[in-house]
Amino acid sequence: MPPRQTQIAGTNAERTKAHNRRVVLGYVQLSDGAGRAEIARSSGLSTQTVSNLIAELEHDRLVVPAGRRRSARGQPPVLYTFNPAGAAALGFEVRPDALLSVLTDLAGTVLWQAQTPLPASDPETVFALMADLAGQARAQCEVPVLGAGLVLPGPFGVEGLSAAGATVLTGWQGFDDAAAQAAEALKLPVIVEKDATAAAIGEAMLGAAQGLDTFCYLYFGAGLGLGVIAQGQPMRGAFGNAGEIGHVIVVPDGLPCDCGNTGCLEQYTSRMALRRHLAARGLLSPDTPPGGGQTDAVAARLLAVEDAALDAWLNEAARLLAPVIGTLENLFDPEAVVLGGALPDRLLDDLIARLDLPRGSVARRRDRARPRVLRGASGRMTGALGGAALVIHDTVTPRLDPAP
Ligand SMILES: [Zn+2]
């Protein structure tokens, strides 16, 4: 079957060579072996252009020849396949209290990983540590590292929202600044992305959202974020801050939030809210860090014994989340809404099972192939893996609007 990407045509203009390279590599990656003439036909590129790019990609070990296809007449074409072991990608997720790092091959297989407590989360401290960790990672691996994905909670450059609170970083000016400084520290190309969007891209490449073109991803970090992938491309908004769903008001005059609102969703449905709920009932120390694994471990244990306090929290979290999921469905018409991130699998499964989803939703289709809500990959490394996935995505996916 021809890969899905063929509708994105290439161009022969010299300035879009990088774009054409992505078209060719993306085609090969999604095929089970493709010849040069086939790639040229599907992409609209000349056979010569495809041959040049294949030679370059073969030199970079990103594609490898894989025998010849039997053909009725003439010399059978050489087939090329994607070589995921030919290069590696780094992913870093910065949390307020920890730096999570992974090195993967181009299939997302983890080659190395580290979880490092952060003494401070200002950019200077984080970049110095990242440079050190990148050196350790690169020492483990014999293939080139194509780049790094830097995953941040955001938002940035917004009055109030980025000023304070347990779920945001302080001292960070914006995505562009962070990308330039990280590239300087790592001596590598760096892509910066919000945690929820990075995790959504990771989920589409390697997880529960494989094969989905349009989906919403609710990311449980310390707070709650949203990544929207529409027709295979992330929706970032005008300033890269799209998806701050944690600050949607679900309880008028409800609990105060650091953003200045009252009754924000993440005050009820997030890991931070869970930690506070358990701490208020003496089940967890109030000093437990928001990004720590301690909340997860305690919650998993309470779930196993059907603890009443956890049960009450899950009911409330599900009650407030369900209409928000209905809203996402009606706004974006996704193939599914995926829940993932830094909560234990069993807790997310339990939360999903409690969702009483609205009946009035465009998602209620007779021909649905999947449930409306899916559980994605979860665990502490989800965001960092999403960071590495950004680099892989950027390597193999042509942009709809190729930059000059
Ligand atoms: Zn808020």
mmCIF file of C-alpha atoms and ligand atoms in Angstrom:
data_model
loop_
_atom_site.group_PDB
_atom_site.id
_atom_site.type_symbol
_atom_site.label_atom_id
_atom_site.label_comp_id
_atom_site.label_asym_id
_atom_site.label_seq_id
_atom_site.Cartn_x
_atom_site.Cartn_y
_atom_site.Cartn_z
ATOM 1 C CA MET A 1 0.000 0.000 0.000
ATOM 2 C CA PRO A 2 1.453 3.432 -0.846
ATOM 3 C CA PRO A 3 2.247 5.480 2.243
ATOM 4 C CA ARG A 4 -0.056 8.249 3.361
ATOM 5 C CA GLN A 5 2.471 10.961 2.742
ATOM 6 C CA THR A 6 2.315 10.791 -1.045
ATOM 7 C CA GLN A 7 -0.250 13.580 -1.273
ATOM 8 C CA ILE A 8 2.497 16.017 -0.238
ATOM 9 C CA ALA A 9 4.305 16.730 -3.476
ATOM 10 C CA GLY A 10 7.967 17.616 -3.640
ATOM 11 C CA THR A 11 9.560 20.360 -5.741
ATOM 12 C CA ASN A 12 12.784 20.535 -7.727
ATOM 13 C CA ALA A 13 13.768 24.006 -6.564
ATOM 14 C CA GLU A 14 17.233 24.022 -4.969
ATOM 15 C CA ARG A 15 16.078 25.987 -1.930
ATOM 16 C CA THR A 16 13.684 23.243 -0.934
ATOM 17 C CA LYS A 17 16.212 20.422 -1.031
ATOM 18 C CA ALA A 18 15.706 19.773 2.670
ATOM 19 C CA HIS A 19 11.982 19.500 2.029
ATOM 20 C CA ASN A 20 12.536 17.044 -0.832
ATOM 21 C CA ARG A 21 14.839 14.997 1.334
ATOM 22 C CA ARG A 22 12.063 14.709 3.908
ATOM 23 C CA VAL A 23 9.585 13.716 1.178
ATOM 24 C CA VAL A 24 11.872 10.912 -0.028
ATOM 25 C CA LEU A 25 12.874 9.706 3.438
ATOM 26 C CA GLY A 26 9.286 9.920 4.683
ATOM 27 C CA TYR A 27 8.097 7.846 1.720
ATOM 28 C CA VAL A 28 10.764 5.196 2.265
ATOM 29 C CA GLN A 29 10.034 5.106 6.001
ATOM 30 C CA LEU A 30 6.346 4.384 5.493
ATOM 31 C CA SER A 31 6.900 1.856 2.685
ATOM 32 C CA ASP A 32 8.091 -1.702 3.027
ATOM 33 C CA GLY A 33 10.726 -1.072 0.375
ATOM 34 C CA ALA A 34 10.553 1.505 -2.417
ATOM 35 C CA GLY A 35 12.440 1.931 -5.692
ATOM 36 C CA ARG A 36 13.628 5.255 -7.106
ATOM 37 C CA ALA A 37 11.150 5.358 -10.006
ATOM 38 C CA GLU A 38 8.240 4.619 -7.654
ATOM 39 C CA ILE A 39 9.295 7.432 -5.290
ATOM 40 C CA ALA A 40 9.658 9.827 -8.225
ATOM 41 C CA ARG A 41 6.198 8.928 -9.560
ATOM 42 C CA SER A 42 4.532 9.330 -6.175
ATOM 43 C CA SER A 43 6.276 12.540 -5.143
ATOM 44 C CA GLY A 44 6.334 14.369 -8.458
ATOM 45 C CA LEU A 45 10.123 14.758 -8.164
ATOM 46 C CA SER A 46 12.361 13.963 -11.115
ATOM 47 C CA THR A 47 14.055 10.560 -11.117
ATOM 48 C CA GLN A 48 17.414 12.358 -11.078
ATOM 49 C CA THR A 49 16.480 14.346 -7.952
ATOM 50 C CA VAL A 50 15.296 11.194 -6.219
ATOM 51 C CA SER A 51 18.486 9.343 -7.215
ATOM 52 C CA ASN A 52 20.661 12.142 -5.811
ATOM 53 C CA LEU A 53 18.722 12.243 -2.559
ATOM 54 C CA ILE A 54 18.742 8.456 -2.196
ATOM 55 C CA ALA A 55 22.540 8.486 -2.696
ATOM 56 C CA GLU A 56 22.850 11.140 0.012
ATOM 57 C CA LEU A 57 20.515 9.303 2.402
ATOM 58 C CA GLU A 58 22.374 6.046 1.762
ATOM 59 C CA HIS A 59 25.654 7.816 2.527
ATOM 60 C CA ASP A 60 24.119 9.071 5.794
ATOM 61 C CA ARG A 61 22.961 5.478 6.495
ATOM 62 C CA LEU A 62 19.343 6.598 6.843
ATOM 63 C CA VAL A 63 18.268 4.304 3.996
ATOM 64 C CA VAL A 64 19.741 0.961 3.006
ATOM 65 C CA PRO A 65 19.318 -1.099 -0.180
ATOM 66 C CA ALA A 66 17.141 -4.127 0.450
ATOM 67 C CA GLY A 67 17.232 -6.325 -2.622
ATOM 68 C CA ARG A 68 15.371 -5.986 -5.892
ATOM 69 C CA ARG A 69 11.697 -6.184 -6.719
ATOM 70 C CA ARG A 70 10.703 -8.826 -9.242
ATOM 71 C CA SER A 71 9.446 -7.124 -12.368
ATOM 72 C CA ALA A 72 7.911 -8.415 -15.572
ATOM 73 C CA ARG A 73 10.545 -6.994 -17.868
ATOM 74 C CA GLY A 74 13.857 -5.166 -17.764
ATOM 75 C CA GLN A 75 16.251 -4.762 -14.856
ATOM 76 C CA PRO A 76 14.289 -5.039 -11.585
ATOM 77 C CA PRO A 77 14.567 -1.891 -9.460
ATOM 78 C CA VAL A 78 16.673 -1.751 -6.282
ATOM 79 C CA LEU A 79 14.452 -1.267 -3.249
ATOM 80 C CA TYR A 80 15.413 0.966 -0.338
ATOM 81 C CA THR A 81 14.232 0.698 3.251
ATOM 82 C CA PHE A 82 14.472 3.045 6.199
ATOM 83 C CA ASN A 83 17.352 2.337 8.580
ATOM 84 C CA PRO A 84 16.220 3.366 12.069
ATOM 85 C CA ALA A 85 19.586 2.355 13.557
ATOM 86 C CA GLY A 86 21.451 4.767 11.267
ATOM 87 C CA ALA A 87 21.156 7.779 13.553
ATOM 88 C CA ALA A 88 19.915 8.835 16.973
ATOM 89 C CA ALA A 89 17.899 11.644 18.538
ATOM 90 C CA LEU A 90 18.030 13.255 21.965
ATOM 91 C CA GLY A 91 14.988 14.290 23.976
ATOM 92 C CA PHE A 92 14.956 16.453 27.111
ATOM 93 C CA GLU A 93 11.957 17.312 29.218
ATOM 94 C CA VAL A 94 12.410 20.111 31.731
ATOM 95 C CA ARG A 95 10.092 19.854 34.721
ATOM 96 C CA PRO A 96 10.171 22.376 37.567
ATOM 97 C CA ASP A 97 12.120 19.889 39.718
ATOM 98 C CA ALA A 98 13.750 17.431 37.286
ATOM 99 C CA LEU A 99 15.404 17.037 33.916
ATOM 100 C CA LEU A 100 14.418 13.871 32.053
ATOM 101 C CA SER A 101 16.680 12.821 29.178
ATOM 102 C CA VAL A 102 16.581 10.070 26.543
ATOM 103 C CA LEU A 103 18.576 9.034 23.519
ATOM 104 C CA THR A 104 16.681 6.935 20.982
ATOM 105 C CA ASP A 105 17.293 5.487 17.557
ATOM 106 C CA LEU A 106 14.992 6.624 14.756
ATOM 107 C CA ALA A 107 12.424 3.954 15.632
ATOM 108 C CA GLY A 108 12.132 5.409 19.131
ATOM 109 C CA THR A 109 14.033 2.555 20.787
ATOM 110 C CA VAL A 110 15.636 3.904 23.943
ATOM 111 C CA LEU A 111 19.446 3.666 23.833
ATOM 112 C CA TRP A 112 20.143 5.641 27.016
ATOM 113 C CA GLN A 113 18.120 7.571 29.588
ATOM 114 C CA ALA A 114 18.572 9.619 32.736
ATOM 115 C CA GLN A 115 16.439 11.327 35.383
ATOM 116 C CA THR A 116 18.277 14.159 37.097
ATOM 117 C CA PRO A 117 16.906 16.261 39.992
ATOM 118 C CA LEU A 118 17.163 19.985 39.254
ATOM 119 C CA PRO A 119 18.648 22.130 42.032
ATOM 120 C CA ALA A 120 17.138 25.109 40.175
ATOM 121 C CA SER A 121 15.158 25.341 36.945
ATOM 122 C CA ASP A 122 16.615 28.575 35.529
ATOM 123 C CA PRO A 123 17.911 28.308 31.943
ATOM 124 C CA GLU A 124 21.641 28.557 32.853
ATOM 125 C CA THR A 125 21.469 25.615 35.270
ATOM 126 C CA VAL A 126 19.364 23.533 32.885
ATOM 127 C CA PHE A 127 21.492 24.165 29.775
ATOM 128 C CA ALA A 128 24.750 23.362 31.600
ATOM 129 C CA LEU A 129 23.277 20.092 32.826
ATOM 130 C CA MET A 130 21.872 19.272 29.384
ATOM 131 C CA ALA A 131 25.297 19.755 27.781
ATOM 132 C CA ASP A 132 26.828 17.377 30.318
ATOM 133 C CA LEU A 133 24.098 14.759 29.811
ATOM 134 C CA ALA A 134 24.265 15.061 26.015
ATOM 135 C CA GLY A 135 28.003 14.324 26.259
ATOM 136 C CA GLN A 136 27.255 11.187 28.302
ATOM 137 C CA ALA A 137 24.579 10.098 25.834
ATOM 138 C CA ARG A 138 26.755 10.634 22.770
ATOM 139 C CA ALA A 139 29.572 8.651 24.356
ATOM 140 C CA GLN A 140 27.192 5.646 24.382
ATOM 141 C CA CYS A 141 26.340 5.747 20.746
ATOM 142 C CA GLU A 142 28.315 5.164 17.566
ATOM 143 C CA VAL A 143 25.915 6.799 15.114
ATOM 144 C CA PRO A 144 25.356 10.522 14.507
ATOM 145 C CA VAL A 145 22.906 12.350 16.769
ATOM 146 C CA LEU A 146 20.636 14.361 14.453
ATOM 147 C CA GLY A 147 19.440 16.852 17.018
ATOM 148 C CA ALA A 148 17.629 17.361 20.298
ATOM 149 C CA GLY A 149 14.019 18.009 21.172
ATOM 150 C CA LEU A 150 13.626 20.276 24.198
ATOM 151 C CA VAL A 151 10.273 19.887 25.894
ATOM 152 C CA LEU A 152 9.016 22.600 28.231
ATOM 153 C CA PRO A 153 5.781 23.021 30.157
ATOM 154 C CA GLY A 154 5.084 26.576 28.972
ATOM 155 C CA PRO A 155 3.317 28.853 28.495
ATOM 156 C CA PHE A 156 5.774 31.674 27.939
ATOM 157 C CA GLY A 157 5.390 35.379 27.428
ATOM 158 C CA VAL A 158 1.916 35.512 28.973
ATOM 159 C CA GLU A 159 0.970 37.834 31.824
ATOM 160 C CA GLY A 160 -0.188 35.851 34.835
ATOM 161 C CA LEU A 161 -0.157 32.398 33.287
ATOM 162 C CA SER A 162 3.640 32.199 33.146
ATOM 163 C CA ALA A 163 4.318 34.248 36.255
ATOM 164 C CA ALA A 164 4.081 31.742 39.075
ATOM 165 C CA GLY A 165 2.877 28.398 40.223
ATOM 166 C CA ALA A 166 4.051 24.857 40.767
ATOM 167 C CA THR A 167 3.597 23.783 37.143
ATOM 168 C CA VAL A 168 5.621 26.451 35.335
ATOM 169 C CA LEU A 169 9.297 27.303 34.929
ATOM 170 C CA THR A 170 10.684 30.646 35.989
ATOM 171 C CA GLY A 171 13.306 32.699 34.148
ATOM 172 C CA TRP A 172 12.527 31.317 30.691
ATOM 173 C CA GLN A 173 11.829 34.006 28.117
ATOM 174 C CA GLY A 174 10.327 32.110 25.218
ATOM 175 C CA PHE A 175 10.616 29.226 22.804
ATOM 176 C CA ASP A 176 12.921 31.000 20.314
ATOM 177 C CA ASP A 177 15.377 32.049 23.009
ATOM 178 C CA ALA A 178 15.373 28.584 24.524
ATOM 179 C CA ALA A 179 16.045 26.944 21.143
ATOM 180 C CA ALA A 180 18.999 29.231 20.385
ATOM 181 C CA GLN A 181 20.558 28.827 23.833
ATOM 182 C CA ALA A 182 20.082 25.060 23.873
ATOM 183 C CA ALA A 183 21.589 24.710 20.380
ATOM 184 C CA GLU A 184 24.592 26.698 21.566
ATOM 185 C CA ALA A 185 25.007 24.555 24.686
ATOM 186 C CA LEU A 186 24.567 21.230 22.898
ATOM 187 C CA LYS A 187 26.220 22.102 19.563
ATOM 188 C CA LEU A 188 23.257 20.414 17.906
ATOM 189 C CA PRO A 189 20.085 21.552 16.125
ATOM 190 C CA VAL A 190 17.345 21.919 18.743
ATOM 191 C CA ILE A 191 13.573 21.925 18.383
ATOM 192 C CA VAL A 192 11.606 23.374 21.295
ATOM 193 C CA GLU A 193 8.056 22.276 21.891
ATOM 194 C CA LYS A 194 5.454 22.381 24.620
ATOM 195 C CA ASP A 195 5.222 19.167 26.605
ATOM 196 C CA ALA A 196 1.709 18.217 25.498
ATOM 197 C CA THR A 197 2.440 18.754 21.793
ATOM 198 C CA ALA A 198 5.739 16.867 21.969
ATOM 199 C CA ALA A 199 4.054 13.975 23.756
ATOM 200 C CA ALA A 200 1.289 13.967 21.116
ATOM 201 C CA ILE A 201 3.860 13.709 18.316
ATOM 202 C CA GLY A 202 5.587 10.898 20.214
ATOM 203 C CA GLU A 203 2.235 9.166 20.631
ATOM 204 C CA ALA A 204 1.524 9.463 16.905
ATOM 205 C CA MET A 205 4.907 8.057 15.931
ATOM 206 C CA LEU A 206 5.341 5.337 18.513
ATOM 207 C CA GLY A 207 2.264 4.952 20.701
ATOM 208 C CA ALA A 208 -1.517 4.706 20.896
ATOM 209 C CA ALA A 209 -2.116 7.380 18.237
ATOM 210 C CA GLN A 210 -0.266 5.559 15.454
ATOM 211 C CA GLY A 211 -2.348 5.787 12.293
ATOM 212 C CA LEU A 212 -4.389 8.754 13.583
ATOM 213 C CA ASP A 213 -4.222 11.910 11.460
ATOM 214 C CA THR A 214 -6.335 14.115 13.709
ATOM 215 C CA PHE A 215 -6.472 13.632 17.456
ATOM 216 C CA CYS A 216 -6.367 15.452 20.780
ATOM 217 C CA TYR A 217 -3.883 14.498 23.465
ATOM 218 C CA LEU A 218 -4.432 15.366 27.111
ATOM 219 C CA TYR A 219 -1.061 15.380 28.803
ATOM 220 C CA PHE A 220 -0.766 14.848 32.543
ATOM 221 C CA GLY A 221 2.493 16.600 33.512
ATOM 222 C CA ALA A 222 2.402 18.437 36.829
ATOM 223 C CA GLY A 223 -0.636 20.286 35.428
ATOM 224 C CA LEU A 224 -2.789 19.364 32.449
ATOM 225 C CA GLY A 225 -1.928 20.271 28.851
ATOM 226 C CA LEU A 226 -3.454 19.654 25.444
ATOM 227 C CA GLY A 227 -1.735 18.761 22.181
ATOM 228 C CA VAL A 228 -3.822 18.871 19.010
ATOM 229 C CA ILE A 229 -2.626 17.106 15.876
ATOM 230 C CA ALA A 230 -4.753 18.103 12.884
ATOM 231 C CA GLN A 231 -4.149 16.372 9.540
ATOM 232 C CA GLY A 232 -0.809 15.130 10.807
ATOM 233 C CA GLN A 233 0.468 18.558 11.861
ATOM 234 C CA PRO A 234 0.611 20.019 15.376
ATOM 235 C CA MET A 235 -1.532 23.091 16.040
ATOM 236 C CA ARG A 236 0.686 25.522 17.926
ATOM 237 C CA GLY A 237 -1.282 28.752 17.927
ATOM 238 C CA ALA A 238 0.054 32.198 17.056
ATOM 239 C CA PHE A 239 2.609 32.227 19.914
ATOM 240 C CA GLY A 240 3.203 28.509 20.493
ATOM 241 C CA ASN A 241 0.914 28.522 23.512
ATOM 242 C CA ALA A 242 -2.129 26.669 22.149
ATOM 243 C CA GLY A 243 -3.422 23.944 24.422
ATOM 244 C CA GLU A 244 -3.449 25.506 27.893
ATOM 245 C CA ILE A 245 -6.497 23.434 28.707
ATOM 246 C CA GLY A 246 -5.544 23.226 32.374
ATOM 247 C CA HIS A 247 -6.685 26.836 32.735
ATOM 248 C CA VAL A 248 -10.121 26.362 31.238
ATOM 249 C CA ILE A 249 -12.656 27.220 33.939
ATOM 250 C CA VAL A 250 -14.844 24.268 34.847
ATOM 251 C CA VAL A 251 -16.111 25.344 38.287
ATOM 252 C CA PRO A 252 -17.271 28.980 38.454
ATOM 253 C CA ASP A 253 -16.041 30.466 41.752
ATOM 254 C CA GLY A 254 -14.112 27.250 42.390
ATOM 255 C CA LEU A 255 -10.609 26.706 43.726
ATOM 256 C CA PRO A 256 -8.142 29.564 43.158
ATOM 257 C CA CYS A 257 -5.451 28.930 40.534
ATOM 258 C CA ASP A 258 -1.963 30.424 40.191
ATOM 259 C CA CYS A 259 -3.027 31.888 36.840
ATOM 260 C CA GLY A 260 -5.471 34.256 38.572
ATOM 261 C CA ASN A 261 -8.650 32.405 37.608
ATOM 262 C CA THR A 262 -10.778 30.377 39.944
ATOM 263 C CA GLY A 263 -12.068 26.900 39.148
ATOM 264 C CA CYS A 264 -9.462 25.913 36.527
ATOM 265 C CA LEU A 265 -9.598 22.290 35.306
ATOM 266 C CA GLU A 266 -6.065 21.510 36.499
ATOM 267 C CA GLN A 267 -7.043 22.401 40.054
ATOM 268 C CA TYR A 268 -9.209 19.256 39.921
ATOM 269 C CA THR A 269 -7.882 16.971 37.181
ATOM 270 C CA SER A 270 -4.100 16.839 37.291
ATOM 271 C CA ARG A 271 -1.307 15.191 39.168
ATOM 272 C CA MET A 272 -0.846 18.395 41.181
ATOM 273 C CA ALA A 273 -4.513 18.247 42.228
ATOM 274 C CA LEU A 274 -4.168 14.569 43.123
ATOM 275 C CA ARG A 275 -1.112 15.309 45.250
ATOM 276 C CA ARG A 276 -2.945 18.090 47.091
ATOM 277 C CA HIS A 277 -6.036 15.927 47.613
ATOM 278 C CA LEU A 278 -3.970 13.077 49.086
ATOM 279 C CA ALA A 279 -1.803 15.416 51.189
ATOM 280 C CA ALA A 280 -4.900 17.102 52.700
ATOM 281 C CA ARG A 281 -6.050 13.654 53.877
ATOM 282 C CA GLY A 282 -2.684 12.753 55.386
ATOM 283 C CA LEU A 283 -1.964 10.146 52.730
ATOM 284 C CA LEU A 284 1.024 11.997 51.299
ATOM 285 C CA SER A 285 3.532 14.459 52.680
ATOM 286 C CA PRO A 286 2.644 18.052 51.746
ATOM 287 C CA ASP A 287 6.317 18.492 50.742
ATOM 288 C CA THR A 288 6.082 15.929 47.936
ATOM 289 C CA PRO A 289 7.432 17.588 44.788
ATOM 290 C CA PRO A 290 4.852 18.060 41.992
ATOM 291 C CA GLY A 291 6.957 16.235 39.421
ATOM 292 C CA GLY A 292 8.121 13.421 41.680
ATOM 293 C CA GLY A 293 7.240 9.772 41.268
ATOM 294 C CA GLN A 294 6.092 9.580 44.892
ATOM 295 C CA THR A 295 2.543 10.743 44.104
ATOM 296 C CA ASP A 296 2.304 8.018 41.431
ATOM 297 C CA ALA A 297 3.540 5.301 43.761
ATOM 298 C CA VAL A 298 1.145 6.288 46.555
ATOM 299 C CA ALA A 299 -1.783 6.624 44.118
ATOM 300 C CA ALA A 300 -1.068 3.208 42.589
ATOM 301 C CA ARG A 301 -1.055 1.639 46.053
ATOM 302 C CA LEU A 302 -4.309 3.396 47.037
ATOM 303 C CA LEU A 303 -5.933 2.297 43.789
ATOM 304 C CA ALA A 304 -5.031 -1.316 44.496
ATOM 305 C CA VAL A 305 -6.786 -1.192 47.891
ATOM 306 C CA GLU A 306 -9.796 0.787 46.516
ATOM 307 C CA ASP A 307 -9.098 3.658 48.900
ATOM 308 C CA ALA A 308 -12.134 5.906 49.444
ATOM 309 C CA ALA A 309 -10.185 9.198 49.223
ATOM 310 C CA LEU A 310 -8.664 8.241 45.876
ATOM 311 C CA ASP A 311 -12.057 7.004 44.696
ATOM 312 C CA ALA A 312 -13.608 10.385 45.518
ATOM 313 C CA TRP A 313 -10.832 12.221 43.689
ATOM 314 C CA LEU A 314 -11.182 10.059 40.584
ATOM 315 C CA ASN A 315 -14.959 10.595 40.506
ATOM 316 C CA GLU A 316 -14.583 14.366 40.715
ATOM 317 C CA ALA A 317 -11.719 14.444 38.175
ATOM 318 C CA ALA A 318 -13.760 12.354 35.719
ATOM 319 C CA ARG A 319 -16.950 14.368 36.269
ATOM 320 C CA LEU A 320 -15.186 17.626 35.358
ATOM 321 C CA LEU A 321 -13.074 16.159 32.559
ATOM 322 C CA ALA A 322 -15.902 14.442 30.644
ATOM 323 C CA PRO A 323 -17.611 17.636 29.358
ATOM 324 C CA VAL A 324 -14.198 19.079 28.417
ATOM 325 C CA ILE A 325 -13.563 16.006 26.272
ATOM 326 C CA GLY A 326 -16.980 16.539 24.676
ATOM 327 C CA THR A 327 -15.966 20.136 23.941
ATOM 328 C CA LEU A 328 -12.698 18.992 22.335
ATOM 329 C CA GLU A 329 -14.653 16.553 20.163
ATOM 330 C CA ASN A 330 -17.049 19.220 18.979
ATOM 331 C CA LEU A 331 -14.258 21.759 18.376
ATOM 332 C CA PHE A 332 -11.725 19.567 16.586
ATOM 333 C CA ASP A 333 -13.637 16.501 15.327
ATOM 334 C CA PRO A 334 -10.739 14.227 16.354
ATOM 335 C CA GLU A 335 -10.540 10.516 15.556
ATOM 336 C CA ALA A 336 -9.932 10.007 19.291
ATOM 337 C CA VAL A 337 -8.923 11.819 22.468
ATOM 338 C CA VAL A 338 -5.833 10.271 24.055
ATOM 339 C CA LEU A 339 -4.970 10.570 27.769
ATOM 340 C CA GLY A 340 -1.333 10.074 28.704
ATOM 341 C CA GLY A 341 1.659 11.435 30.558
ATOM 342 C CA ALA A 342 3.054 11.178 34.032
ATOM 343 C CA LEU A 343 0.361 9.181 35.794
ATOM 344 C CA PRO A 344 0.414 5.405 36.264
ATOM 345 C CA ASP A 345 -1.333 3.408 33.501
ATOM 346 C CA ARG A 346 -3.837 1.899 35.916
ATOM 347 C CA LEU A 347 -4.857 5.288 37.246
ATOM 348 C CA LEU A 348 -5.460 6.633 33.737
ATOM 349 C CA ASP A 349 -7.395 3.476 32.798
ATOM 350 C CA ASP A 350 -9.541 3.930 35.884
ATOM 351 C CA LEU A 351 -10.119 7.618 35.123
ATOM 352 C CA ILE A 352 -11.134 6.771 31.534
ATOM 353 C CA ALA A 353 -13.516 4.052 32.767
ATOM 354 C CA ARG A 354 -15.283 6.641 34.958
ATOM 355 C CA LEU A 355 -15.838 9.184 32.148
ATOM 356 C CA ASP A 356 -19.509 9.710 31.389
ATOM 357 C CA LEU A 357 -18.972 11.299 27.981
ATOM 358 C CA PRO A 358 -21.579 13.726 26.654
ATOM 359 C CA ARG A 359 -24.127 12.273 24.252
ATOM 360 C CA GLY A 360 -24.306 15.470 22.198
ATOM 361 C CA SER A 361 -20.967 15.117 20.439
ATOM 362 C CA VAL A 362 -19.835 14.810 16.829
ATOM 363 C CA ALA A 363 -17.744 11.862 18.053
ATOM 364 C CA ARG A 364 -20.836 9.668 18.416
ATOM 365 C CA ARG A 365 -20.567 8.050 14.999
ATOM 366 C CA ARG A 366 -21.962 4.663 14.051
ATOM 367 C CA ASP A 367 -18.849 3.861 12.053
ATOM 368 C CA ARG A 368 -16.347 4.514 14.849
ATOM 369 C CA ALA A 369 -13.367 2.161 14.604
ATOM 370 C CA ARG A 370 -11.922 3.133 17.986
ATOM 371 C CA PRO A 371 -13.208 4.200 21.392
ATOM 372 C CA ARG A 372 -13.693 7.958 21.829
ATOM 373 C CA VAL A 373 -11.011 8.027 24.541
ATOM 374 C CA LEU A 374 -7.788 6.028 24.472
ATOM 375 C CA ARG A 375 -5.019 5.650 27.011
ATOM 376 C CA GLY A 376 -1.679 6.674 25.581
ATOM 377 C CA ALA A 377 1.826 5.859 26.592
ATOM 378 C CA SER A 378 2.381 7.014 30.121
ATOM 379 C CA GLY A 379 5.140 7.178 32.645
ATOM 380 C CA ARG A 380 7.708 9.745 33.553
ATOM 381 C CA MET A 381 9.666 9.554 30.270
ATOM 382 C CA THR A 382 6.695 10.277 27.967
ATOM 383 C CA GLY A 383 7.621 13.923 27.442
ATOM 384 C CA ALA A 384 11.340 13.277 26.907
ATOM 385 C CA LEU A 385 10.499 10.528 24.399
ATOM 386 C CA GLY A 386 8.214 13.047 22.713
ATOM 387 C CA GLY A 387 11.246 15.350 22.472
ATOM 388 C CA ALA A 388 13.268 12.708 20.638
ATOM 389 C CA ALA A 389 10.209 12.002 18.467
ATOM 390 C CA LEU A 390 10.176 15.695 17.442
ATOM 391 C CA VAL A 391 13.623 15.281 15.931
ATOM 392 C CA ILE A 392 12.623 12.069 14.157
ATOM 393 C CA HIS A 393 9.391 13.700 12.954
ATOM 394 C CA ASP A 394 11.341 16.673 11.638
ATOM 395 C CA THR A 395 13.746 14.361 9.807
ATOM 396 C CA VAL A 396 11.121 12.338 7.970
ATOM 397 C CA THR A 397 8.045 14.562 7.703
ATOM 398 C CA PRO A 398 7.772 17.180 4.939
ATOM 399 C CA ARG A 399 6.270 20.413 6.162
ATOM 400 C CA LEU A 400 3.114 21.505 4.403
ATOM 401 C CA ASP A 401 4.684 24.905 3.864
ATOM 402 C CA PRO A 402 8.331 24.261 3.031
ATOM 403 C CA ALA A 403 10.479 27.040 4.425
ATOM 404 C CA PRO A 404 12.909 28.671 1.987
HETATM 405 ZN ZN ZN B 1 -5.561 28.486 36.011
#
